[in-house]
Short mmCIF file of C-alpha atoms in Angstrom, two decimals:
data_model
loop_
_atom_site.label_atom_id
_atom_site.label_comp_id
_atom_site.label_asym_id
_atom_site.label_seq_id
_atom_site.Cartn_x
_atom_site.Cartn_y
_atom_site.Cartn_z
CA MET A 572 -50.13 -89.65 31.77
CA ARG A 573 -47.84 -87.32 31.92
CA ASN A 574 -47.19 -84.99 29.28
CA ILE A 575 -43.53 -83.04 29.98
CA ALA A 576 -43.28 -80.69 26.74
CA GLY A 577 -43.42 -77.02 27.54
CA GLU A 578 -42.19 -77.08 31.30
CA GLU A 579 -40.31 -74.36 32.36
CA GLN A 580 -36.70 -74.92 31.80
CA LEU A 581 -35.07 -76.52 34.86
CA THR A 582 -31.43 -77.65 35.89
CA MET A 583 -30.51 -81.19 33.99
CA ASN A 584 -30.37 -82.59 37.37
CA SER A 585 -31.94 -86.02 36.59
CA ILE A 586 -30.23 -86.42 33.26
CA THR A 587 -26.61 -85.35 34.14
CA ASN A 588 -27.08 -87.60 37.29
CA SER A 589 -27.20 -90.65 34.94
CA SER A 590 -24.69 -89.05 32.28
CA GLY A 591 -22.70 -91.91 30.79
CA LYS A 592 -24.98 -94.66 32.25
CA HIS A 593 -28.00 -94.30 29.81
CA THR A 594 -28.81 -95.21 26.38
CA VAL A 595 -31.05 -93.33 23.94
CA GLU A 596 -32.58 -95.61 21.31
CA LYS A 597 -34.42 -95.18 18.28
CA ILE A 598 -37.31 -97.94 16.74
CA GLY A 599 -38.41 -97.53 13.16
CA GLY A 600 -41.62 -97.44 11.58
CA THR A 601 -41.89 -101.17 9.89
CA SER A 602 -40.59 -102.44 13.46
CA MET A 603 -43.34 -99.89 15.44
CA SER A 604 -45.81 -101.40 13.85
CA ARG A 605 -44.76 -104.80 15.07
CA PHE A 606 -45.62 -103.50 18.34
CA ASN A 607 -45.91 -106.67 20.22
CA GLU A 608 -43.00 -107.74 18.74
CA VAL A 609 -41.43 -104.55 20.15
CA MET A 610 -42.84 -104.74 23.71
CA THR A 611 -41.34 -108.36 23.71
CA ASN A 612 -37.73 -107.61 22.43
CA ILE A 613 -36.55 -104.39 23.35
CA LEU A 614 -39.15 -102.35 26.12
CA VAL A 615 -39.88 -104.73 28.03
CA GLY A 616 -38.59 -108.50 27.49
CA ASN A 617 -37.43 -109.94 30.54
CA ARG A 618 -36.37 -107.03 32.32
CA HIS A 619 -37.78 -106.13 35.89
CA GLY A 620 -37.14 -103.43 38.22
CA ASN A 621 -34.74 -101.12 37.50
CA GLU A 622 -33.66 -102.97 34.62
CA LEU A 623 -36.35 -101.43 32.52
CA TYR A 624 -34.94 -97.55 33.24
CA ASN A 625 -31.73 -96.02 32.24
CA ARG A 626 -32.97 -95.90 28.62
CA ILE A 627 -34.69 -93.33 26.49
CA PHE A 628 -36.56 -94.45 23.17
CA VAL A 629 -37.08 -91.84 20.70
CA VAL A 630 -39.93 -93.93 18.23
CA SER A 631 -41.15 -93.03 14.60
CA ALA A 632 -44.52 -92.93 13.33
CA TYR A 633 -46.08 -96.72 12.54
CA GLY A 634 -45.41 -97.77 9.09
CA GLY A 635 -47.07 -95.93 6.03
CA VAL A 636 -48.36 -93.32 8.61
CA THR A 637 -46.15 -90.37 7.40
CA ASP A 638 -46.31 -91.78 3.65
CA ALA A 639 -50.33 -91.12 3.74
CA LEU A 640 -49.82 -88.12 5.94
CA LEU A 641 -46.79 -86.19 3.40
CA GLU A 642 -46.82 -88.52 0.20
CA HIS A 643 -45.31 -92.18 -0.27
CA LYS A 644 -41.33 -92.06 0.25
CA LYS A 645 -40.69 -94.01 -2.91
CA SER A 646 -43.67 -94.41 -5.25
CA GLY A 647 -44.18 -89.98 -4.54
CA LYS A 648 -47.98 -91.38 -4.17
CA ALA A 649 -49.95 -88.10 -2.59
CA GLY A 650 -50.68 -88.05 1.01
CA VAL A 651 -52.42 -84.96 2.54
CA PHE A 652 -49.73 -82.89 2.05
CA SER A 653 -49.48 -83.81 -1.20
CA LEU A 654 -52.95 -82.93 -2.08
CA TYR A 655 -53.22 -79.92 0.49
CA SER A 656 -50.38 -78.35 -1.56
CA ASN A 657 -50.90 -79.49 -5.10
CA SER A 658 -54.49 -80.50 -5.55
CA GLU A 659 -57.17 -78.42 -7.62
CA SER A 660 -59.85 -80.21 -5.48
CA GLU A 661 -60.39 -78.11 -2.29
CA TRP A 662 -61.39 -80.41 -0.12
CA SER A 663 -59.61 -83.82 -1.13
CA TRP A 664 -56.82 -83.10 1.65
CA SER A 665 -59.30 -83.11 3.87
CA ASP A 666 -61.26 -86.30 2.98
CA MET A 667 -57.60 -87.99 2.74
CA LEU A 668 -56.89 -86.89 6.31
CA SER A 669 -60.02 -88.21 7.38
CA GLU A 670 -58.75 -91.99 6.04
CA VAL A 671 -55.14 -91.19 7.88
CA CYS A 672 -57.58 -90.50 10.93
CA TYR A 673 -59.51 -93.60 10.76
CA ARG A 674 -56.19 -95.87 9.97
CA MET A 675 -54.92 -94.32 13.15
CA CYS A 676 -57.46 -95.41 15.23
CA SER A 677 -57.40 -98.71 13.55
CA ILE A 678 -54.09 -98.91 14.80
CA ASN A 679 -55.51 -98.03 18.54
CA ALA A 680 -58.29 -101.04 18.37
CA GLN A 681 -55.16 -103.42 17.73
CA MET A 682 -53.27 -102.63 20.44
CA PHE A 683 -55.93 -102.00 23.30
CA PRO A 684 -58.09 -104.61 23.36
CA ASP A 685 -60.09 -102.83 26.46
CA HIS A 686 -63.12 -100.19 25.32
CA PHE A 687 -61.84 -97.65 28.16
CA THR A 688 -57.32 -97.09 27.11
CA CYS A 689 -58.78 -97.22 23.12
CA GLN A 690 -61.49 -94.19 23.72
CA ILE A 691 -58.02 -92.48 25.18
CA ALA A 692 -55.75 -93.39 22.38
CA ASP A 693 -58.61 -92.95 19.81
CA GLN A 694 -59.44 -89.39 21.29
CA PHE A 695 -55.81 -87.69 21.33
CA VAL A 696 -55.44 -88.94 17.68
CA LYS A 697 -58.58 -86.72 16.82
CA ASP A 698 -57.40 -83.75 19.02
CA ARG A 699 -54.50 -83.87 16.84
CA VAL A 700 -55.94 -84.38 13.55
CA GLU A 701 -58.85 -81.82 14.08
CA GLY A 702 -57.00 -79.80 15.26
CA VAL A 703 -54.40 -79.59 12.46
CA ARG A 704 -57.61 -79.69 9.49
CA SER A 705 -58.26 -76.30 11.52
CA CYS A 706 -55.69 -74.82 11.02
CA LEU A 707 -55.23 -75.66 7.20
CA ILE A 708 -59.29 -74.67 6.39
CA ASP A 709 -58.05 -70.92 8.57
CA LEU A 710 -55.21 -70.93 6.28
CA GLN A 711 -57.03 -71.39 2.76
CA ARG A 712 -59.30 -69.02 3.83
CA ILE A 713 -56.58 -66.16 5.01
CA CYS A 714 -54.84 -66.91 1.83
CA SER A 715 -58.44 -66.46 -0.85
CA TYR A 716 -57.98 -62.98 0.13
CA GLY A 717 -54.64 -62.76 -1.96
CA HIS A 718 -52.79 -60.87 0.34
CA PHE A 719 -51.22 -63.97 1.73
CA GLN A 720 -49.69 -67.36 -0.26
CA VAL A 721 -50.11 -70.71 0.82
CA GLU A 722 -46.72 -71.26 -0.46
CA ASP A 723 -45.16 -69.51 1.72
CA GLN A 724 -46.49 -71.74 4.40
CA LEU A 725 -46.01 -75.38 3.53
CA ALA A 726 -43.00 -75.57 5.01
CA THR A 727 -45.11 -75.17 8.38
CA VAL A 728 -47.68 -77.34 7.17
CA ARG A 729 -45.42 -80.21 6.43
CA GLU A 730 -44.11 -80.10 9.55
CA MET A 731 -47.59 -80.06 11.62
CA LEU A 732 -48.89 -83.14 9.63
CA SER A 733 -45.55 -84.94 10.24
CA ALA A 734 -45.84 -84.47 13.69
CA ILE A 735 -49.80 -86.72 13.82
CA GLY A 736 -47.82 -89.78 13.15
CA GLU A 737 -44.79 -89.42 15.65
CA ALA A 738 -46.85 -87.90 18.23
CA HIS A 739 -49.47 -90.85 17.79
CA SER A 740 -46.97 -93.45 17.93
CA ALA A 741 -45.23 -92.33 21.22
CA HIS A 742 -48.34 -91.70 23.12
CA ASN A 743 -49.83 -94.91 21.88
CA THR A 744 -46.51 -96.75 23.42
CA THR A 745 -46.38 -94.74 26.58
CA LEU A 746 -50.26 -96.07 27.30
CA LEU A 747 -49.10 -99.97 26.44
CA LEU A 748 -45.99 -99.37 28.72
CA GLN A 749 -48.06 -98.25 31.81
CA GLN A 750 -50.78 -101.01 31.37
CA HIS A 751 -47.72 -103.53 31.73
CA ASP A 752 -46.52 -101.62 35.32
CA VAL A 753 -43.96 -100.07 33.78
CA ASN A 754 -43.39 -95.49 34.81
CA ALA A 755 -43.22 -94.93 31.36
CA THR A 756 -43.56 -90.88 30.43
CA PHE A 757 -44.88 -89.28 27.44
CA VAL A 758 -42.46 -86.63 26.16
CA ASP A 759 -44.06 -85.00 23.10
CA LEU A 760 -41.57 -82.69 21.30
CA THR A 761 -44.03 -81.49 18.76
CA GLY A 762 -44.38 -78.09 20.43
CA TRP A 763 -48.16 -78.77 19.93
CA ARG A 764 -50.42 -75.63 20.84
CA GLU A 765 -47.55 -74.33 22.35
CA ILE A 766 -46.76 -70.16 21.37
CA GLU A 767 -42.75 -70.31 22.04
CA ASN A 768 -40.58 -72.28 19.37
CA PRO A 769 -37.29 -72.52 21.07
CA THR A 770 -34.10 -74.04 19.39
CA PHE A 771 -33.19 -77.60 18.98
CA GLU A 772 -31.05 -78.01 22.21
CA GLU A 773 -33.30 -75.45 24.31
CA ARG A 774 -36.37 -77.49 23.56
CA ILE A 775 -34.56 -81.43 24.33
CA GLN A 776 -33.24 -79.62 27.48
CA GLN A 777 -36.94 -78.34 28.60
CA SER A 778 -38.11 -81.42 27.95
CA PHE A 779 -36.62 -83.90 29.95
CA ALA A 780 -35.51 -81.18 32.75
CA LYS A 781 -37.93 -83.32 35.07
CA VAL A 782 -37.17 -86.51 33.83
CA ASP A 783 -35.05 -89.40 35.90
CA VAL A 784 -34.32 -92.05 33.55
CA GLU A 785 -32.94 -93.76 36.44
CA LYS A 786 -37.06 -94.19 37.49
CA GLU A 787 -38.74 -93.70 34.44
CA LEU A 788 -39.03 -94.81 30.85
CA PRO A 789 -38.84 -91.72 28.07
CA ILE A 790 -41.09 -92.12 24.79
CA VAL A 791 -39.94 -89.20 23.17
CA THR A 792 -41.67 -88.27 19.74
CA GLY A 793 -39.27 -88.81 16.73
CA TYR A 794 -40.19 -84.85 15.48
CA THR A 795 -39.26 -81.60 17.16
CA ARG A 796 -40.70 -78.34 16.67
CA CYS A 797 -38.20 -75.58 16.90
CA ARG A 798 -36.42 -72.76 15.92
CA GLU A 799 -34.49 -74.27 13.41
CA GLY A 800 -37.57 -75.80 11.46
CA LEU A 801 -35.99 -79.85 11.02
CA MET A 802 -37.75 -80.75 8.30
CA LYS A 803 -36.03 -77.83 6.17
CA THR A 804 -32.76 -79.21 6.38
CA PHE A 805 -33.39 -82.58 6.86
CA ASP A 806 -37.12 -83.41 5.30
CA ARG A 807 -37.81 -87.15 6.44
CA GLY A 808 -34.94 -87.64 7.81
CA TYR A 809 -35.73 -85.75 11.23
CA SER A 810 -36.64 -88.55 13.79
CA GLU A 811 -32.77 -90.07 12.96
CA ILE A 812 -31.80 -86.22 13.91
CA THR A 813 -33.50 -86.02 16.81
CA PHE A 814 -32.61 -89.31 18.40
CA SER A 815 -28.57 -88.10 17.78
CA LYS A 816 -29.41 -84.50 19.68
CA ILE A 817 -31.11 -86.51 22.47
CA ALA A 818 -28.47 -88.70 22.81
CA ILE A 819 -25.60 -85.34 22.98
CA VAL A 820 -27.76 -83.23 25.13
CA THR A 821 -28.16 -85.67 27.50
CA GLY A 822 -24.88 -87.26 27.12
CA ALA A 823 -25.74 -90.90 26.67
CA ALA A 824 -23.38 -94.12 26.65
CA GLU A 825 -24.37 -95.39 23.52
CA ALA A 826 -27.38 -94.35 20.99
CA ILE A 827 -28.77 -97.54 19.51
CA ILE A 828 -31.08 -97.70 16.32
CA HIS A 829 -33.40 -100.71 15.82
CA LYS A 830 -33.99 -101.94 12.52
CA GLU A 831 -35.94 -104.64 10.56
CA TYR A 832 -32.67 -106.03 9.49
CA HIS A 833 -29.16 -105.84 10.71
CA LEU A 834 -26.21 -103.76 9.15
CA SER A 835 -25.37 -106.91 7.11
CA SER A 836 -22.90 -107.46 4.53
CA ALA A 837 -25.29 -106.80 1.80
CA ASP A 838 -29.28 -106.78 1.27
CA PRO A 839 -30.74 -109.84 2.12
CA LYS A 840 -33.85 -109.43 0.05
CA ILE A 841 -31.11 -109.42 -3.14
CA VAL A 842 -28.31 -111.83 -1.55
CA GLY A 843 -30.40 -114.19 0.86
CA GLU A 844 -30.90 -113.93 4.33
CA ASP A 845 -28.80 -117.08 4.84
CA LYS A 846 -26.04 -115.64 2.81
CA VAL A 847 -25.64 -112.23 4.45
CA MET A 848 -23.83 -111.78 7.88
CA PRO A 849 -24.37 -108.89 10.32
CA ILE A 850 -20.71 -106.62 10.21
CA GLY A 851 -20.49 -106.31 14.24
CA ARG A 852 -18.05 -103.31 14.04
CA THR A 853 -17.12 -100.60 11.68
CA ASN A 854 -16.85 -96.62 11.72
CA TYR A 855 -18.50 -94.00 10.87
CA ASP A 856 -16.83 -93.60 8.09
CA VAL A 857 -18.28 -96.55 6.60
CA SER A 858 -21.51 -95.44 7.67
CA ASP A 859 -20.96 -92.17 5.75
CA GLN A 860 -20.09 -94.30 2.47
CA LEU A 861 -23.83 -95.70 2.81
CA ALA A 862 -25.66 -92.60 3.87
CA ASN A 863 -24.47 -91.26 0.26
CA LEU A 864 -25.84 -94.09 -1.30
CA GLY A 865 -29.00 -94.01 0.40
CA MET A 866 -28.84 -97.04 2.33
CA GLU A 867 -28.59 -95.23 5.87
CA ALA A 868 -27.59 -96.83 9.21
CA ILE A 869 -27.97 -93.37 10.37
CA HIS A 870 -28.40 -89.63 8.75
CA PRO A 871 -24.77 -88.37 8.06
CA SER A 872 -25.79 -85.11 9.54
CA ALA A 873 -27.05 -87.41 13.11
CA ALA A 874 -23.67 -89.44 12.88
CA LYS A 875 -21.32 -86.46 12.52
CA GLY A 876 -22.94 -85.13 16.26
CA LEU A 877 -22.61 -88.17 17.85
CA ARG A 878 -19.38 -89.09 15.94
CA GLN A 879 -17.93 -85.28 17.51
CA GLN A 880 -18.61 -86.52 21.04
CA GLY A 881 -17.69 -89.69 21.06
CA ILE A 882 -20.69 -91.94 21.45
CA PRO A 883 -20.47 -94.87 19.72
CA LEU A 884 -23.47 -96.27 17.39
CA ARG A 885 -25.12 -99.49 17.92
CA VAL A 886 -27.77 -100.93 14.95
CA LYS A 887 -29.73 -104.19 16.31
CA ASN A 888 -32.21 -106.19 14.49
CA THR A 889 -35.74 -105.64 16.36
CA PHE A 890 -36.56 -109.67 16.02
CA GLU A 891 -33.38 -110.50 17.15
CA PRO A 892 -32.76 -109.33 21.00
CA GLU A 893 -30.18 -111.38 21.90
CA HIS A 894 -27.86 -110.29 19.09
CA ALA A 895 -25.54 -107.26 19.95
CA GLY A 896 -25.96 -105.93 16.47
CA THR A 897 -22.84 -103.52 15.24
CA LEU A 898 -21.43 -101.07 16.79
CA ILE A 899 -20.22 -98.30 15.05
CA ASP A 900 -17.14 -95.99 16.49
CA SER A 901 -15.01 -93.40 14.93
CA GLU A 902 -11.71 -95.08 16.19
CA TYR A 903 -12.23 -98.67 14.86
CA LYS A 904 -10.79 -100.16 11.71
CA SER A 905 -10.43 -103.63 10.94
CA GLN A 906 -7.42 -105.66 12.55
CA THR A 907 -6.65 -107.41 8.79
CA PRO A 908 -7.81 -105.46 5.43
CA GLY A 909 -11.16 -106.37 4.44
CA VAL A 910 -14.16 -106.13 2.95
CA GLU A 911 -17.29 -105.70 5.13
CA ILE A 912 -20.31 -104.06 2.80
CA ILE A 913 -21.67 -104.94 -0.53
CA ALA A 914 -24.36 -101.93 -1.30
CA GLY A 915 -25.49 -99.67 -4.33
CA ARG A 916 -28.47 -97.99 -5.56
CA LYS A 917 -30.27 -99.09 -8.70
CA HIS A 918 -31.60 -96.17 -9.91
CA VAL A 919 -29.21 -93.73 -10.45
CA PHE A 920 -29.06 -90.96 -13.45
CA ALA A 921 -25.66 -90.20 -15.18
CA VAL A 922 -25.42 -86.73 -16.45
CA GLU A 923 -21.93 -86.63 -19.22
CA PHE A 924 -21.02 -83.31 -19.45
CA HIS A 925 -18.29 -82.68 -22.31
CA GLU A 926 -16.67 -79.72 -23.95
CA GLN A 927 -13.47 -79.49 -25.19
CA ASP A 928 -12.79 -76.05 -24.52
CA MET A 929 -13.00 -77.48 -20.85
CA ILE A 930 -9.09 -78.51 -20.81
CA GLY A 931 -7.11 -76.34 -18.55
CA ALA A 932 -10.40 -74.45 -17.24
CA ILE A 933 -11.60 -74.98 -13.83
CA ARG A 934 -14.27 -72.78 -14.06
CA TYR A 935 -16.66 -75.55 -15.17
CA ASP A 936 -16.82 -77.29 -12.45
CA LYS A 937 -18.02 -74.52 -10.36
CA GLN A 938 -20.96 -73.91 -12.62
CA LEU A 939 -22.25 -77.18 -13.00
CA LEU A 940 -22.40 -77.56 -9.15
CA ASP A 941 -24.33 -74.10 -9.23
CA ILE A 942 -27.02 -75.78 -11.33
CA LEU A 943 -27.18 -78.71 -9.14
CA ASP A 944 -27.79 -76.35 -6.37
CA ARG A 945 -30.30 -74.12 -8.39
CA PHE A 946 -32.61 -77.28 -8.92
CA ARG A 947 -31.35 -79.52 -5.49
CA VAL A 948 -30.54 -82.05 -7.23
CA ASN A 949 -28.84 -84.43 -4.95
CA PHE A 950 -25.41 -86.09 -6.75
CA ILE A 951 -23.87 -88.99 -5.28
CA GLY A 952 -20.07 -88.79 -7.37
CA LYS A 953 -18.63 -87.84 -10.19
CA ASP A 954 -15.72 -88.65 -13.03
CA VAL A 955 -13.99 -85.92 -14.54
CA ASN A 956 -11.18 -86.27 -16.94
CA ALA A 957 -9.74 -83.52 -19.53
CA ASN A 958 -12.86 -82.88 -21.01
CA THR A 959 -15.45 -84.23 -19.71
CA ILE A 960 -17.21 -84.39 -16.07
CA THR A 961 -20.10 -86.80 -15.13
CA HIS A 962 -22.20 -86.38 -12.09
CA TYR A 963 -24.14 -89.11 -11.03
CA LEU A 964 -27.62 -88.20 -9.71
CA ASP A 965 -30.11 -89.09 -7.41
CA ALA A 966 -33.26 -87.47 -8.87
CA SER A 967 -36.18 -87.48 -10.14
CA LEU A 968 -36.59 -87.71 -14.47
CA LYS A 969 -38.09 -83.97 -14.34
CA SER A 970 -35.52 -82.35 -12.24
CA VAL A 971 -32.70 -84.29 -14.35
CA LYS A 972 -34.61 -82.43 -17.67
CA ARG A 973 -34.26 -78.97 -16.07
CA VAL A 974 -30.80 -79.73 -15.13
CA CYS A 975 -29.89 -80.48 -18.87
CA SER A 976 -31.85 -77.78 -20.35
CA THR A 977 -30.31 -75.37 -18.28
CA LEU A 978 -26.84 -76.56 -18.94
CA GLU A 979 -27.25 -76.30 -23.08
CA GLU A 980 -28.63 -73.01 -22.90
CA ILE A 981 -25.65 -71.67 -20.85
CA PHE A 982 -23.03 -74.47 -22.84
CA PRO A 983 -24.70 -74.11 -26.18
CA SER A 984 -21.53 -76.27 -27.88
CA ALA A 985 -20.65 -78.89 -25.38
CA ASN A 986 -22.26 -82.60 -25.82
CA ILE A 987 -24.62 -83.45 -23.01
CA LEU A 988 -26.13 -86.82 -22.39
CA THR A 989 -28.21 -88.67 -20.20
CA HIS A 990 -27.76 -92.32 -18.73
CA ARG A 991 -29.95 -94.50 -16.64
CA VAL A 992 -26.79 -96.44 -14.68
CA SER A 993 -26.42 -98.65 -11.80
CA ILE A 994 -23.85 -97.56 -8.83
CA VAL A 995 -22.59 -100.96 -6.83
CA SER A 996 -20.05 -100.38 -3.81
CA VAL A 997 -17.60 -102.73 -2.55
CA ILE A 998 -17.18 -101.01 1.24
CA GLY A 999 -15.10 -101.26 4.09
CA SER A 1000 -12.97 -99.84 6.72
CA ASP A 1001 -10.03 -100.81 5.68
CA MET A 1002 -9.49 -102.22 1.98
CA LYS A 1003 -5.75 -101.84 1.16
CA ILE A 1004 -5.44 -104.99 -0.54
CA PRO A 1005 -2.99 -105.24 -3.17
CA GLY A 1006 -5.12 -106.89 -5.79
CA ILE A 1007 -8.75 -106.33 -4.58
CA LEU A 1008 -9.94 -104.10 -7.57
CA HIS A 1009 -8.51 -106.66 -10.15
CA LYS A 1010 -10.67 -109.52 -8.08
CA ALA A 1011 -13.82 -107.00 -8.33
CA VAL A 1012 -13.43 -106.29 -11.41
CA GLY A 1013 -12.67 -109.85 -12.30
CA ALA A 1014 -16.18 -111.11 -10.17
CA LEU A 1015 -18.26 -108.60 -12.79
CA THR A 1016 -16.61 -109.71 -15.89
CA ASP A 1017 -17.08 -113.23 -15.13
CA LYS A 1018 -20.85 -112.36 -15.27
CA SER A 1019 -20.62 -110.59 -18.40
CA ILE A 1020 -21.42 -107.51 -16.68
CA ASN A 1021 -20.16 -104.76 -18.60
CA ILE A 1022 -18.05 -101.71 -16.52
CA LEU A 1023 -19.32 -98.88 -17.61
CA ALA A 1024 -16.88 -96.81 -14.91
CA MET A 1025 -15.30 -97.06 -12.05
CA HIS A 1026 -14.08 -95.45 -9.00
CA GLN A 1027 -11.60 -95.43 -6.03
CA THR A 1028 -10.13 -92.77 -3.56
CA MET A 1029 -6.54 -93.02 -2.32
CA ARG A 1030 -8.34 -93.94 1.39
CA GLN A 1031 -9.53 -97.11 0.21
CA VAL A 1032 -12.60 -97.52 1.96
CA GLU A 1033 -15.18 -97.98 -1.03
CA MET A 1034 -14.98 -98.41 -4.33
CA GLU A 1035 -17.64 -97.78 -7.01
CA PHE A 1036 -18.30 -99.69 -10.32
CA ILE A 1037 -21.11 -98.11 -12.38
CA ILE A 1038 -23.39 -100.48 -14.59
CA ASP A 1039 -26.29 -100.64 -16.33
CA GLN A 1040 -29.46 -101.35 -14.51
CA GLU A 1041 -30.70 -104.21 -15.74
CA ASN A 1042 -27.68 -106.21 -14.08
CA TYR A 1043 -27.66 -104.42 -10.60
CA GLU A 1044 -28.92 -107.49 -8.59
CA ARG A 1045 -26.10 -109.92 -10.28
CA ALA A 1046 -23.49 -107.44 -9.61
CA ILE A 1047 -24.35 -107.65 -6.08
CA ILE A 1048 -25.00 -111.13 -5.88
CA SER A 1049 -21.34 -111.91 -7.55
CA LEU A 1050 -19.11 -109.21 -5.63
CA HIS A 1051 -20.89 -110.27 -2.31
CA ARG A 1052 -19.76 -114.18 -3.15
CA CYS A 1053 -16.63 -113.30 -4.60
CA LEU A 1054 -15.50 -111.00 -1.71
CA ILE A 1055 -17.48 -111.88 0.99
CA GLU A 1056 -18.83 -115.27 1.09
CA GLY A 1057 -15.43 -117.28 -0.65
CA SER A 1058 -12.86 -115.33 -0.19
CA SER A 1059 -9.43 -116.91 1.75
CA SER A 1060 -7.51 -114.18 1.34
CA LEU A 1061 -9.75 -111.75 3.33
CA PRO A 1062 -9.82 -111.73 6.78
CA VAL A 1063 -11.46 -113.02 9.52
CA ASN A 1064 -13.99 -110.38 10.17
CA PRO A 1065 -14.98 -109.69 14.21
CA ARG A 1066 -18.75 -110.04 12.71
CA LEU A 1067 -18.31 -113.88 12.74
CA SER A 1068 -16.85 -114.30 16.07
CA PRO A 1069 -18.87 -115.36 18.80
CA VAL A 1070 -21.37 -111.63 19.91
CA SER A 1071 -19.69 -109.90 22.88
CA SER A 1072 -22.02 -108.25 24.80
CA PRO A 1073 -23.15 -104.41 24.73
CA GLU A 1074 -21.23 -103.88 27.67
CA GLU A 1075 -18.43 -105.20 26.01
CA ASP A 1076 -18.30 -103.22 22.84
CA ILE A 1077 -18.94 -100.50 24.94
CA SER A 1078 -15.91 -100.64 27.14
CA CYS A 1079 -13.72 -101.49 24.12
CA ALA A 1080 -14.83 -98.61 21.87
CA LEU A 1081 -14.23 -96.19 25.40
CA GLN A 1082 -10.89 -97.62 25.76
CA SER A 1083 -9.60 -96.80 22.09
#
């Protein structure tokens, strides 16, 4: 198997020759866990010969593996990293690392029934795991002398652990494709055992210098080791940043993300798969609104690069390969104003800061933002009136308590209240429809849902409603039924038209 990471930087002849012809595609962890369907629906399918190439695939770790290596993304359950950085037990992290290694080898056994290939896959995993284990033991020993602190190296430890899962899935995918007579190339961006640490762009240029995308199918790790340190800025959003950067550096015609579901008019788990509809077309502005709610079509920083380079993004359903999915670009705007998505975030803290002396003063807003930044707390939105500023925070209860405690110390005369709320948003590329706000409010009040606050900007691409958490699902269902399913006043959305081919959509995007 060819591993081209770490080769000397060469001219990008292969990529340059095919610039504007190839796609860069990302497969998420949930999809990767269903590898047989990924092979059938995405990687190979009915393709033969040259049809297999002019594609670059960035793959995530198998579902749950990164959670076990770091910590569970939603529940916070400790993984190897959490145990290493926080546990009082010196070796609990090592036991957990062994469990993850066993789990990855179990995946290998499912993928490769033949003993020889399974041995190759297992040896790859064990080499990485034992290499990282050795490094972590050495780090513990060095820090035991007191002159060095583990905390100073935790960012590096986190990156090393993440890289194991990404390399595992990419290596396995390459092996599997080669068994199907596909000329697949393993592109390892993790910098394993490399002394030099180039910049992000240099790493990609070096790694693709000898890749001929017209004759090879590159399978690329979702994690990239680089001088900038992706996890310091993007944490677990690094795979989409890698995906975006590869598309930009190689001059891709289109970037494609394969997900478990279509980018739909609402969450199918709430509204029902039979009621939601693929959006079909939208723009990067809409994807930014979704990202702000934590329902990313793509990480906003990844979208920024694609948008600036004029590269359209397509979001496809892994398990409906014939469907063209949803095309996102910079220029699209619905021909007739309408609602495209009902989205939201159920668990949000509203921190209400009331200070009578605020009237006419502008310093309060800056001071509040400085405190949020100090505790690294993200806010989804905020409301302001004469004497009150309310921030809607995406944070843990512990972080919110720290913020409120600090506010009380600095502003002893202020009245600070905390509420658990939900945010429900109505989103569209153009929602300049007279009466749409009235209609949305009516849909909520008809279900006896009390609106605690609401917000709409003059750009009219989003309306936000703050409600009690217990009403979250009912609000999503009601707004979707009113504004998307049953609204005769809203336009016929392109998503309801016959699905166009990817080539036709690319052509339209480029012409526009």
